[in-house]
Short mmCIF file of C-alpha atoms and ligand atoms in Angstrom, two decimals:
data_model
loop_
_atom_site.label_atom_id
_atom_site.label_comp_id
_atom_site.label_asym_id
_atom_site.label_seq_id
_atom_site.Cartn_x
_atom_site.Cartn_y
_atom_site.Cartn_z
CA MET A 1 -0.17 -0.06 -0.08
CA THR A 2 1.55 3.32 -0.95
CA HIS A 3 1.91 5.68 2.00
CA VAL A 4 0.28 9.19 0.75
CA VAL A 5 1.87 11.70 3.21
CA ASP A 6 -0.95 14.16 4.79
CA GLY A 7 1.06 17.40 4.74
CA ASN A 8 -1.91 19.15 6.45
CA ALA A 9 -1.57 16.68 9.56
CA VAL A 10 2.19 16.88 9.78
CA ALA A 11 1.85 20.55 9.57
CA GLU A 12 -0.51 20.45 12.76
CA ASP A 13 1.89 18.39 14.71
CA VAL A 14 4.68 20.88 13.93
CA ARG A 15 2.34 23.94 14.91
CA ASP A 16 1.16 21.90 18.18
CA GLY A 17 4.84 21.63 19.00
CA LEU A 18 5.34 25.42 18.57
CA SER A 19 2.52 25.97 20.81
CA ASP A 20 4.41 24.82 23.84
CA ALA A 21 7.55 26.50 22.92
CA ILE A 22 5.19 29.88 22.43
CA GLY A 23 3.89 29.26 25.93
CA THR A 24 7.50 29.19 27.29
CA LEU A 25 8.57 32.31 25.41
CA LYS A 26 5.60 34.17 26.69
CA ALA A 27 6.27 33.02 30.49
CA GLU A 28 9.58 34.74 29.81
CA GLY A 29 7.84 38.25 28.62
CA VAL A 30 8.70 37.41 24.81
CA LYS A 31 5.73 37.33 22.33
CA PRO A 32 7.31 36.00 19.03
CA GLY A 33 6.46 38.73 16.43
CA LEU A 34 6.70 38.12 12.47
CA ALA A 35 6.52 41.08 10.16
CA THR A 36 5.52 40.51 6.70
CA VAL A 37 5.90 43.10 4.09
CA LEU A 38 4.24 43.27 0.65
CA MET A 39 5.11 45.61 -2.03
CA SER A 40 3.24 44.18 -5.04
CA ASP A 41 -0.27 44.22 -6.62
CA ASP A 42 -0.15 40.74 -7.37
CA ASP A 43 -3.33 38.70 -6.10
CA ALA A 44 -1.53 35.58 -5.35
CA SER A 45 1.21 37.47 -3.27
CA ALA A 46 -1.48 39.05 -1.17
CA THR A 47 -3.25 35.90 -0.57
CA TYR A 48 -0.07 34.26 0.70
CA VAL A 49 0.92 36.94 2.91
CA SER A 50 -2.67 36.96 4.52
CA MET A 51 -2.47 33.37 4.87
CA LYS A 52 0.76 33.67 6.94
CA GLN A 53 -0.80 36.56 9.20
CA ARG A 54 -3.72 34.12 9.70
CA ASP A 55 -1.05 31.22 10.78
CA CYS A 56 0.60 33.57 12.94
CA GLU A 57 -2.75 34.53 14.84
CA GLU A 58 -3.73 31.09 15.39
CA VAL A 59 -0.39 29.62 17.22
CA GLY A 60 -0.12 33.11 19.08
CA ILE A 61 2.88 34.97 17.10
CA GLU A 62 2.36 38.57 16.89
CA GLY A 63 1.73 39.41 13.11
CA ILE A 64 2.76 42.73 11.87
CA HIS A 65 1.98 43.57 8.42
CA VAL A 66 3.39 46.40 6.25
CA GLU A 67 2.21 47.27 2.63
CA ILE A 68 4.09 49.39 0.36
CA ASP A 69 2.95 50.84 -2.94
CA PRO A 70 4.40 49.20 -5.48
CA ASP A 71 5.15 52.38 -7.28
CA ALA A 72 7.15 53.98 -4.37
CA PRO A 73 10.79 54.05 -4.55
CA ALA A 74 12.82 51.19 -3.64
CA GLU A 75 14.39 53.32 -0.77
CA GLU A 76 10.96 53.06 1.11
CA LEU A 77 11.22 49.16 1.25
CA TYR A 78 14.92 49.39 2.33
CA GLU A 79 13.94 51.96 5.24
CA THR A 80 11.16 49.60 6.04
CA ILE A 81 13.56 46.81 6.28
CA ASP A 82 15.89 48.76 8.45
CA ASP A 83 13.20 49.85 10.92
CA LEU A 84 12.06 46.19 11.30
CA ASN A 85 15.40 45.31 11.69
CA THR A 86 15.79 47.36 14.98
CA ASP A 87 12.23 47.02 16.38
CA PRO A 88 12.57 44.60 19.37
CA ASN A 89 8.91 43.40 18.82
CA VAL A 90 9.99 41.73 15.65
CA HIS A 91 11.91 38.74 15.57
CA GLY A 92 11.14 37.59 12.02
CA ILE A 93 10.99 39.54 8.84
CA LEU A 94 9.34 38.36 5.48
CA VAL A 95 9.40 40.28 2.47
CA GLN A 96 7.18 38.80 -0.14
CA LEU A 97 8.77 38.09 -3.24
CA PRO A 98 8.77 39.13 -6.25
CA VAL A 99 9.29 42.71 -5.39
CA PRO A 100 8.79 45.33 -8.38
CA ASP A 101 11.56 45.45 -11.05
CA HIS A 102 12.85 48.82 -9.91
CA VAL A 103 13.74 47.15 -6.60
CA ASP A 104 16.87 45.05 -6.51
CA ASP A 105 15.83 41.89 -4.73
CA ARG A 106 19.44 41.01 -4.00
CA GLU A 107 19.67 44.33 -1.78
CA VAL A 108 16.16 43.32 0.04
CA LEU A 109 17.45 40.14 1.27
CA ARG A 110 21.16 41.51 2.03
CA ARG A 111 19.28 44.36 4.01
CA ILE A 112 17.21 41.96 6.47
CA ASP A 113 18.99 41.23 9.60
CA PRO A 114 20.31 37.83 9.42
CA THR A 115 19.29 36.83 12.78
CA LYS A 116 15.59 37.71 11.57
CA ASP A 117 16.09 36.37 8.19
CA VAL A 118 13.33 33.58 8.77
CA ASP A 119 13.24 32.73 4.94
CA GLY A 120 16.79 31.82 5.10
CA PHE A 121 17.60 33.72 2.05
CA HIS A 122 20.41 36.31 3.27
CA PRO A 123 23.79 35.41 1.80
CA GLU A 124 25.03 34.75 5.52
CA ASN A 125 22.34 32.10 6.26
CA VAL A 126 22.89 30.44 2.80
CA GLY A 127 26.59 30.28 3.42
CA ARG A 128 25.64 28.76 7.15
CA LEU A 129 23.58 26.20 5.57
CA VAL A 130 26.16 25.14 2.87
CA ALA A 131 28.47 24.99 5.55
CA GLY A 132 26.33 22.50 7.62
CA ASN A 133 25.61 25.24 10.31
CA ALA A 134 22.10 26.46 9.46
CA ARG A 135 20.68 29.26 11.64
CA PHE A 136 17.46 29.01 9.48
CA LYS A 137 16.71 26.49 6.97
CA PRO A 138 14.49 27.61 4.33
CA CYS A 139 10.93 26.97 4.75
CA THR A 140 10.06 24.72 2.00
CA PRO A 141 13.34 22.57 2.05
CA HIS A 142 12.85 22.12 5.89
CA GLY A 143 9.30 21.00 5.15
CA VAL A 144 10.52 18.48 2.76
CA GLN A 145 12.65 17.02 5.35
CA LYS A 146 9.95 17.17 8.01
CA LEU A 147 7.63 15.35 5.72
CA LEU A 148 10.10 12.46 4.98
CA ALA A 149 10.92 12.28 8.54
CA SER A 150 7.28 11.83 9.44
CA ALA A 151 7.00 8.90 7.06
CA ASP A 152 10.22 7.30 8.39
CA VAL A 153 12.09 7.75 4.99
CA GLU A 154 15.68 7.33 5.41
CA THR A 155 17.83 9.57 3.53
CA ASP A 156 21.25 8.07 4.67
CA GLY A 157 22.89 6.25 1.49
CA LYS A 158 19.93 6.96 -0.82
CA ASP A 159 20.10 8.08 -4.19
CA VAL A 160 18.12 11.32 -4.50
CA VAL A 161 17.13 13.33 -7.53
CA VAL A 162 16.11 16.97 -6.99
CA VAL A 163 14.32 18.37 -10.12
CA GLY A 164 14.98 22.19 -10.05
CA ARG A 165 17.61 24.14 -8.84
CA SER A 166 16.07 27.45 -7.68
CA ASP A 167 17.48 29.47 -4.72
CA ILE A 168 14.51 28.85 -2.80
CA VAL A 169 13.76 25.18 -3.25
CA GLY A 170 16.14 23.02 -5.19
CA LYS A 171 19.68 24.38 -4.18
CA PRO A 172 19.01 24.55 -0.76
CA LEU A 173 17.28 21.18 -0.33
CA ALA A 174 20.05 19.61 -2.29
CA ASN A 175 22.33 21.06 0.33
CA LEU A 176 20.55 19.87 3.32
CA PHE A 177 20.24 16.23 1.77
CA VAL A 178 24.17 16.13 1.45
CA GLN A 179 24.88 17.41 5.04
CA ARG A 180 26.01 14.86 7.40
CA GLY A 181 23.47 13.53 9.87
CA GLU A 182 19.69 13.29 10.23
CA GLY A 183 17.93 13.85 6.97
CA GLY A 184 21.27 14.03 5.22
CA ASP A 185 23.77 11.72 4.25
CA ALA A 186 22.50 10.94 0.67
CA THR A 187 23.86 11.12 -2.62
CA VAL A 188 22.47 13.85 -4.59
CA THR A 189 21.68 14.60 -8.19
CA VAL A 190 20.41 18.01 -9.37
CA CYS A 191 18.32 18.25 -12.56
CA HIS A 192 17.15 21.33 -14.21
CA SER A 193 16.08 22.57 -17.64
CA HIS A 194 19.45 21.73 -19.17
CA THR A 195 19.52 18.18 -17.98
CA ALA A 196 20.18 15.82 -20.92
CA ASP A 197 17.88 12.83 -20.03
CA LEU A 198 15.93 13.44 -17.03
CA GLU A 199 14.14 9.94 -17.06
CA SER A 200 17.44 8.46 -16.89
CA HIS A 201 18.31 10.16 -13.30
CA THR A 202 14.50 9.81 -11.81
CA SER A 203 14.20 6.50 -12.78
CA ARG A 204 17.07 5.12 -10.74
CA ALA A 205 16.28 7.13 -7.77
CA ASP A 206 15.28 6.21 -4.45
CA ILE A 207 13.71 9.60 -3.57
CA VAL A 208 12.48 11.91 -6.28
CA VAL A 209 11.81 15.47 -5.14
CA ALA A 210 10.02 17.54 -8.02
CA ALA A 211 10.34 21.29 -7.99
CA ALA A 212 10.23 22.40 -11.30
CA GLY A 213 6.77 24.34 -11.90
CA VAL A 214 5.72 22.02 -14.54
CA PRO A 215 2.33 20.59 -14.19
CA GLU A 216 2.25 16.81 -13.77
CA PHE A 217 5.21 16.43 -15.95
CA ILE A 218 6.86 13.60 -13.87
CA ASP A 219 4.52 10.38 -14.10
CA GLY A 220 4.95 6.56 -13.02
CA THR A 221 6.79 5.60 -15.94
CA MET A 222 9.91 7.71 -14.89
CA LEU A 223 10.00 6.43 -11.39
CA LYS A 224 11.72 3.47 -9.93
CA GLU A 225 9.34 0.74 -8.22
CA GLY A 226 9.25 1.64 -4.51
CA ALA A 227 10.47 5.41 -4.70
CA THR A 228 9.62 7.96 -2.69
CA VAL A 229 8.25 10.85 -4.53
CA VAL A 230 7.95 14.40 -2.83
CA ASP A 231 5.77 16.76 -4.95
CA VAL A 232 6.69 20.31 -4.22
CA GLY A 233 5.18 21.73 -7.52
CA THR A 234 2.14 24.12 -7.07
CA ASN A 235 0.62 24.98 -10.34
CA ARG A 236 -2.50 26.63 -11.64
CA VAL A 237 -4.14 24.98 -14.56
CA ASP A 238 -6.99 25.84 -16.55
CA ALA A 239 -10.27 24.06 -14.93
CA ASP A 240 -13.88 24.09 -15.16
CA THR A 241 -14.13 25.34 -11.44
CA GLU A 242 -15.72 28.34 -9.96
CA LYS A 243 -12.33 30.27 -10.14
CA GLY A 244 -11.23 28.79 -13.60
CA TYR A 245 -8.33 26.91 -12.31
CA ARG A 246 -7.37 24.07 -10.38
CA LEU A 247 -4.01 23.50 -8.35
CA THR A 248 -1.74 20.54 -9.26
CA GLY A 249 1.80 19.28 -8.81
CA ASP A 250 4.90 18.54 -10.63
CA VAL A 251 3.81 14.82 -10.54
CA ASP A 252 1.15 13.06 -12.31
CA PHE A 253 -0.37 11.57 -9.01
CA GLU A 254 -2.64 9.07 -10.60
CA SER A 255 0.28 7.22 -12.63
CA ALA A 256 2.98 7.90 -9.78
CA LYS A 257 0.95 6.51 -6.76
CA PRO A 258 1.02 2.98 -7.67
CA VAL A 259 4.51 2.99 -8.45
CA ALA A 260 5.82 4.60 -5.28
CA ASP A 261 5.80 3.41 -1.83
CA VAL A 262 5.59 6.80 -0.53
CA ILE A 263 4.20 9.92 -2.23
CA THR A 264 3.14 13.60 -1.12
CA PRO A 265 0.19 15.16 -2.86
CA SER A 266 0.01 18.42 -4.29
CA PRO A 267 -1.92 20.21 -2.91
CA GLY A 268 -1.84 18.80 0.84
CA GLY A 269 1.74 18.14 1.03
CA VAL A 270 4.68 20.33 1.08
CA GLY A 271 2.57 23.67 0.84
CA PRO A 272 1.23 23.32 4.44
CA MET A 273 4.60 22.41 5.76
CA THR A 274 6.24 25.44 4.21
CA ARG A 275 3.68 27.66 6.20
CA ALA A 276 4.39 25.84 9.22
CA MET A 277 8.06 25.82 8.97
CA LEU A 278 7.79 29.66 8.64
CA LEU A 279 6.30 29.74 12.03
CA TYR A 280 8.91 27.31 13.39
CA ASN A 281 11.61 29.92 11.98
CA THR A 282 10.03 32.74 13.72
CA VAL A 283 9.56 30.73 17.26
CA LYS A 284 13.43 30.07 16.69
CA ALA A 285 14.41 33.44 15.72
CA ALA A 286 12.47 34.91 18.95
CA SER A 287 13.93 32.13 21.21
CA ASP A 288 17.52 32.83 19.85
CA LEU A 289 17.23 36.55 20.15
CA ALA A 290 15.66 36.35 23.55
CA ASP A 291 18.21 33.53 24.84
CA VAL A 292 15.44 31.37 25.99
CA ASP A 293 15.68 27.72 25.55
CA VAL A 294 12.50 26.22 23.91
CA SER A 295 13.97 22.92 22.71
CA LEU A 296 12.72 23.14 19.06
P1 LIG B 301 11.75 28.28 -10.40
O1 LIG B 301 11.03 28.39 -11.50
O2 LIG B 301 12.50 29.39 -9.83
O3 LIG B 301 12.74 26.96 -10.74
C1 LIG B 301 12.21 25.97 -11.59
C2 LIG B 301 13.39 24.93 -11.64
O4 LIG B 301 13.21 23.84 -12.63
C3 LIG B 301 14.57 25.75 -12.53
O5 LIG B 301 15.63 25.12 -12.03
C4 LIG B 301 14.50 24.97 -13.92
O6 LIG B 301 15.67 24.71 -14.49
C5 LIG B 301 13.75 23.80 -13.51
N1 LIG B 301 12.73 23.32 -14.85
C6 LIG B 301 11.97 23.66 -15.30
N2 LIG B 301 11.37 23.10 -16.33
C7 LIG B 301 12.06 21.81 -16.20
C8 LIG B 301 12.05 20.61 -16.86
N3 LIG B 301 11.15 20.53 -17.85
N4 LIG B 301 12.93 19.61 -16.47
C9 LIG B 301 13.80 19.74 -15.55
N5 LIG B 301 14.03 20.74 -14.76
C10 LIG B 301 12.85 22.03 -15.16
O7 LIG B 301 10.49 27.64 -9.31
P2 LIG B 301 10.70 27.41 -7.87
O8 LIG B 301 11.71 26.44 -7.46
O9 LIG B 301 10.23 28.61 -7.17
O10 LIG B 301 9.24 26.72 -7.53
C11 LIG B 301 9.05 25.17 -8.10
C12 LIG B 301 7.72 24.79 -8.10
O11 LIG B 301 7.52 24.63 -6.87
C13 LIG B 301 6.56 25.78 -8.57
O12 LIG B 301 5.46 24.99 -8.88
C14 LIG B 301 6.30 26.52 -7.35
O13 LIG B 301 5.00 27.06 -7.49
C15 LIG B 301 6.44 25.32 -6.25
N6 LIG B 301 6.60 26.03 -5.00
C16 LIG B 301 6.00 25.41 -3.81
C17 LIG B 301 6.14 25.80 -2.50
C18 LIG B 301 5.24 25.23 -1.52
O14 LIG B 301 5.23 25.67 -0.48
N7 LIG B 301 4.57 24.21 -1.89
C19 LIG B 301 7.18 26.78 -2.32
C20 LIG B 301 7.96 27.11 -3.40
C21 LIG B 301 7.64 26.77 -4.82
P3 LIG B 301 16.54 26.12 -14.90
O15 LIG B 301 17.20 26.58 -13.70
O16 LIG B 301 17.53 25.37 -16.11
O17 LIG B 301 15.59 27.31 -15.70
#
């Protein structure tokens, strides 16, 4: 029987664990605070930010939301970040990407205090992750690790193929898989749009992680019998629904499920975990900054 991993249930477990940690922090007079900054007219970005704020409220994290007119000068965003960096009630800062073209997104990531960089995208935090001394693991890769652990999927000695090499998913995830210790010790191949023969890689992998943003392009014929399949993809495809679209992953679930031993669906797999790990990183930031041990 294929184990279909329920990302919502695992995310719930993560949030339950955080409630205890938040209680400990509050007893010490610390209320974790997450600032979200939105400089965009994009509906999807606004939805993501409001979901993150709602998640904060549910677990008892103080949500601080800042909106900046997308036509405002870049300096306005940079100065907002500077203010949040020095605000003692703010422990985590998240600038919703993408930012408008006239804003230098690398400067945005560099500007955030690395100790409040709960996305884990600041160059210092990227360097620490690669060096095996992560301060904040980026939310989606960390969520993938937690999902695998929840399904008792061992990575030690396994052949892992990560499809996608983005800075937010593919690269950090590949780095986590090659680290020494729990959730790592794997032999990792990273595939991308220049990979000559994708199937030759996926079909021999013990664990395939699909993070390419191409709807349902990895099907059962491309997988080894008994593989673990993690679908990071979250794609909108036209559909006869009220909204005119449906969400689907990068994996063709119906053909992949009978081949796989373990599979994460999309939606309902990695997505909820990404949100939960943002809360996790915010609690970690608060406990580090306040020097309160919450045993995360
Ligand atoms: P990017 O577009 O930044 O990166 C996509 C990567 O996939 C690139 O490295 C690209 O290669 C590679 N790629 C594209 N097409 C192919 C192909 N046909 N074969 C092999 N590789 C290919 O995407 P993200 O990493 O930001 O996101 C990937 C997917 O994950 C999206 O569907 C996104 O919505 C989803 N996502 C989901 C999250 C969640 O919480 N569930 C969080 C973040 C993302 P190249 O570098 O050569 O262009």
